[in-house]
Structure formats: structure tokens, C-alpha cells
Amino acid sequence: MNTIARPATIPNPTPLLFLMAAILAWYKWGEDPGPLSATAAIAVVALFAASFISILSIRPLLAVIGLIAAGTMARLYIDVFGMNVRPEHFVTVFFCLAVPFWPRKQWPRPRWILPDLLVLLYVACNLLSSLVMSIAPSKTLRWAMQQALVILPYFLLRVFCTSRERLRKAFMILLAVGAGQAAIGVFCFFSNLIFGSEFGVEVGQYGTIPGTYGLEFEANILGAISAAAFVMMLATYLKEGRRILLWGTAITFAGMLIALSRAAISAAFITLGLFIVICIKIKIFDWARMKMLAKTVLITSMVVLPFVMPLYMQRFSTLDISDISADGETAGRVITIVTAADGIMAHPILGNGTASFQLLVTNQELGFGDDVTGGSWIGNTEMRVLHDTGIVGLGVLLWFFGSLGLRALKILRKELVTELLALLLACAIYALTFQTTEGTLLEFFWVHIGLIGCAVSIYQNPKTTGSPDRPSGLGR
């Protein structure tokens, strides 16, 4: 029985909306800008928050949609007390407030596993290092709290995805959101190319070449998420053969290309090679579907490559293994990592605090401009975590990934779970691209890892409901 309320049970929001509109109008055009106006503003925010939480409590799936979608809008933010508050932060807070009001009848409780505890330990490492090791504890502790808020969706998804059916819904939402953000990136790229617009594009990011980021934090993140969604689309289509997944494959492949991320492109090809080996091993190499996928990728390439190929030729022409300084982007990453090593050696055990590198080194000191106040960042996940939380924090994080990964592989050896296989392949994309950029400070990565945690918890528990996939596992 469906325990979520039917549409007829949802309160009619029209009176509330009229009230909010009236208060907004009075606040905007009122002659008194004093305390009454401030009270009106607080009332509007409170009414909006209450109505939004009410809707999410009745429709938990909307909360999941918002949580996943907000993770792809990291470029959007507002300044709140000196902090960049992004859509992912707002949605996470609303999600948390709505959870206590979710209907509980026939709602399986989450089955907690060791990796869940390790995530909490990693959060604790960030808080501890930021409090006791930082040169500016008030700032790093604030950033550590933001990091905890970004990681929180991992647990929120664990609470929601307590059955195979809910995991499936969340996975399909992830695919849809991945295709959507890639489509926005493609739109921004061609809008800049044709009309010269700068929305979603950082002009001159790669010298004379613009970097397209869409709504993502930066172009490399757009490339990483598009590549991950592309691989997940491929894996899901090969198993299910639904035509809409071919459209998703085309859109995400185009998004990966226009991002001009060399790391994402390389990671995608490496992961595709791994996927082909897996397909041959478990004998799901459907030639008819592979031909359709090949046609889709070929047609998309014919449309997009004439516009991006000259840009890629410029991007790769500066690479020189014998002379790292020939490529400014690579040289900048090397300089940053070498500089970060000094901070690591100074505090190797507990690190220097979350996002502390920007407090210790400015862009001017690294030779990235004349800004003496703008802090720099480390474009490598392992080095960033080691610098911020030391050996302890990095050890806990690696323990978490290893524990979760081994559990996932153990499940796949027994039973082919399409969602889990696709999520792991996409995680390989992130593991490779995060060597040249950093995404663990953003929510989208923890949403993805959270779904892997949900799949592991569900499929290693024999009491969960839902029918398993028919093919045998990787070990058979």
C-alpha cells in the first residue's frame, strides 16, 4: 500500500500564496522601511519555508529530486554572513526539516553499515582539525560545517532509499539531472559561440579558449558530471534497451565534449575500456544495442566535433611531458601541489583545517595574478584532504571508499545490479578526474556516493523487497 498521501490530501496552497503575495507587495511598496518591513520580510521567509517543508513532507520524492538537482547548481550562490550559500545548502536544510514529518507506515528503516560510521568519522576529522590546527579557527570551522552540510545528503538518501524501488527512482532522477545539466552546458557553449553570450561560460579560462561550466562550479566539474552520466546512460541502456536512454547518451556525451576537460575525456575513455571488459566477462555484450550506442555517439560526434575539435587541438598542443611549464594549467597545478606539501609537512597528522590552503597561500604568491587577498585551492583530492585533515583524515576517507567499494564488488559478484554497476563506473570517472580538480567539497559527489551506500545496504540485506536483476553476477 502506498503510504504517501494522495494528491487530494494536500492542502490547497492558494490562500497561503495570496497571503505571501500581499505581504511581499506591502513590503516592496510600503512607505515604512523600518522594523515593520523587516518583520514582513521574516514573515515571508517563514511562510515560504513552512509551505515548502509541508510539501516535501507529503511528497518525499520531490525532496530527493531537489537534493539531486541542487547539487548541479554550485555556481549559483548568495552571500550570507561572509559564506557562499548555494542551492544545495538550502535544499539540504529543508530536506532535514521535512524528514521527521514523513509517513512511517510500511517504511523500512535504513540498515546502517560500517561505511556510514566512517563518513561520520571523516566529518569529525574536519571539525577537529579546523578547531585545533587552523591559523584561523573561526573561518576553517565555518567551512568544516559547510563540508558537513554537503556530506549530509549521503545520510538523507540513506533514509529515503530503503528499498529497491526507491533506489531505482533515485537512480533515474540522477540520470535525468545529469542529462539536464549537460543540456544546459551545451546551450551555454553554443550561445557563446553564436551570440557571444557569457552566461555559463568563463571567457579566456584556457587562454583564448572559453571554459563552459553551465550551472556547475567550473568547467572540469561539468565535464566530470557529464562523463559520469554518459557512462551510466551507456550501462543502463545496454541492460534495458530503452530509447530515451539513447537521447540521454547523446546529450551527456555532448556535454562532456563541450566542457573541454582533458581529465574528463581521458577518464571516460579509460572507464569505457573497463566497461567493455566487464561486458565481455559477464556476457551481456548485446551487439544490437552496442550498434545503436555506437550510432548515437557517432552522430553526436559529427554534430559537435566540428565546433570543439579546433579547441581541443589548442588544449592538447600545449602538453609536453618533457616541459611541464609549457602548459600553464598543468604548471599551475604542480606549483600548487608542491606549495601544499609545505603545509602537509608542517602538520602531517591532523592537517591545517578544512579549506585552509586559501588562508596560507594567495594567488599572487603562486604567480596566478596580482590579487593579494584571493586565496588559492588545491586541485587534487588526496592532496587537499591530506593538507586539510592530515594522515588521519585521509586514512579515514580511504578506509571509507575501500570498505564501500569492497562491499559493492562482493554484491556484483553474486548478482548483477544495474544501478550499482553504473554508479561504480561513474565513480571511477570521478576518481580519475579528481586528480586534476576537487569535487568532494561539493554536494553532487556525496549524492552519488550516497546512492552507492544505499545500494550496498539494500542488496546485502536479504530482507529487502523487490525482484533482483536476472543476469548472474560478475563472479559467475
Short mmCIF file of C-alpha atoms in Angstrom, two decimals, residues 167-176 227-249 252 272 275 278-279 282 284 286 289-290 293 416-426 448 451 469-471:
data_model
loop_
_atom_site.label_atom_id
_atom_site.label_comp_id
_atom_site.label_asym_id
_atom_site.label_seq_id
_atom_site.Cartn_x
_atom_site.Cartn_y
_atom_site.Cartn_z
CA LEU A 167 16.77 3.22 -5.14
CA ARG A 168 15.62 2.78 -8.71
CA LYS A 169 13.66 6.04 -8.60
CA ALA A 170 16.58 7.98 -7.15
CA PHE A 171 18.94 6.50 -9.75
CA MET A 172 16.67 7.50 -12.64
CA ILE A 173 16.43 11.01 -11.17
CA LEU A 174 20.22 11.13 -11.11
CA LEU A 175 20.33 10.19 -14.80
CA ALA A 176 17.72 12.81 -15.69
CA ALA A 227 31.16 11.96 -18.35
CA ALA A 228 29.79 10.11 -15.31
CA ALA A 229 26.21 10.48 -16.56
CA PHE A 230 27.31 9.35 -20.04
CA VAL A 231 28.81 6.14 -18.68
CA MET A 232 25.74 5.48 -16.52
CA MET A 233 23.49 6.00 -19.56
CA LEU A 234 25.55 3.51 -21.55
CA ALA A 235 25.45 0.86 -18.84
CA THR A 236 21.72 1.27 -18.25
CA TYR A 237 20.83 1.23 -21.95
CA LEU A 238 22.88 -1.90 -22.58
CA LYS A 239 20.88 -3.63 -19.86
CA GLU A 240 17.41 -2.20 -20.55
CA GLY A 241 17.44 -1.02 -24.18
CA ARG A 242 15.07 1.94 -23.66
CA ARG A 243 15.24 4.55 -26.44
CA ILE A 244 15.09 7.51 -24.08
CA LEU A 245 18.45 6.40 -22.70
CA LEU A 246 19.94 6.86 -26.16
CA TRP A 247 18.85 10.50 -26.06
CA GLY A 248 20.43 10.80 -22.65
CA THR A 249 23.61 9.24 -24.00
CA THR A 252 25.65 13.75 -21.84
CA LEU A 272 34.68 2.73 -21.20
CA PHE A 275 33.16 -1.38 -19.02
CA ILE A 278 33.16 -6.24 -17.80
CA CYS A 279 30.53 -6.72 -20.53
CA ILE A 282 29.61 -11.34 -17.75
CA ILE A 284 25.92 -9.08 -21.65
CA ASP A 286 24.38 -7.19 -26.80
CA ARG A 289 22.29 -2.40 -28.58
CA MET A 290 26.02 -1.74 -28.93
CA LEU A 293 25.04 3.18 -28.91
CA LEU A 416 24.30 -8.02 -11.47
CA VAL A 417 22.64 -4.90 -10.09
CA THR A 418 22.47 -2.47 -12.99
CA GLU A 419 22.22 0.64 -10.83
CA LEU A 420 25.16 -0.35 -8.67
CA LEU A 421 27.37 -1.23 -11.63
CA ALA A 422 26.56 2.07 -13.35
CA LEU A 423 27.22 4.05 -10.17
CA LEU A 424 30.59 2.35 -9.64
CA LEU A 425 31.66 3.04 -13.22
CA ALA A 426 30.73 6.68 -12.80
CA HIS A 448 26.44 9.86 -5.90
CA LEU A 451 23.32 6.11 -3.72
CA ASP A 469 18.10 -8.39 -11.91
CA ARG A 470 18.05 -11.59 -13.89
CA PRO A 471 21.71 -11.94 -15.07
#
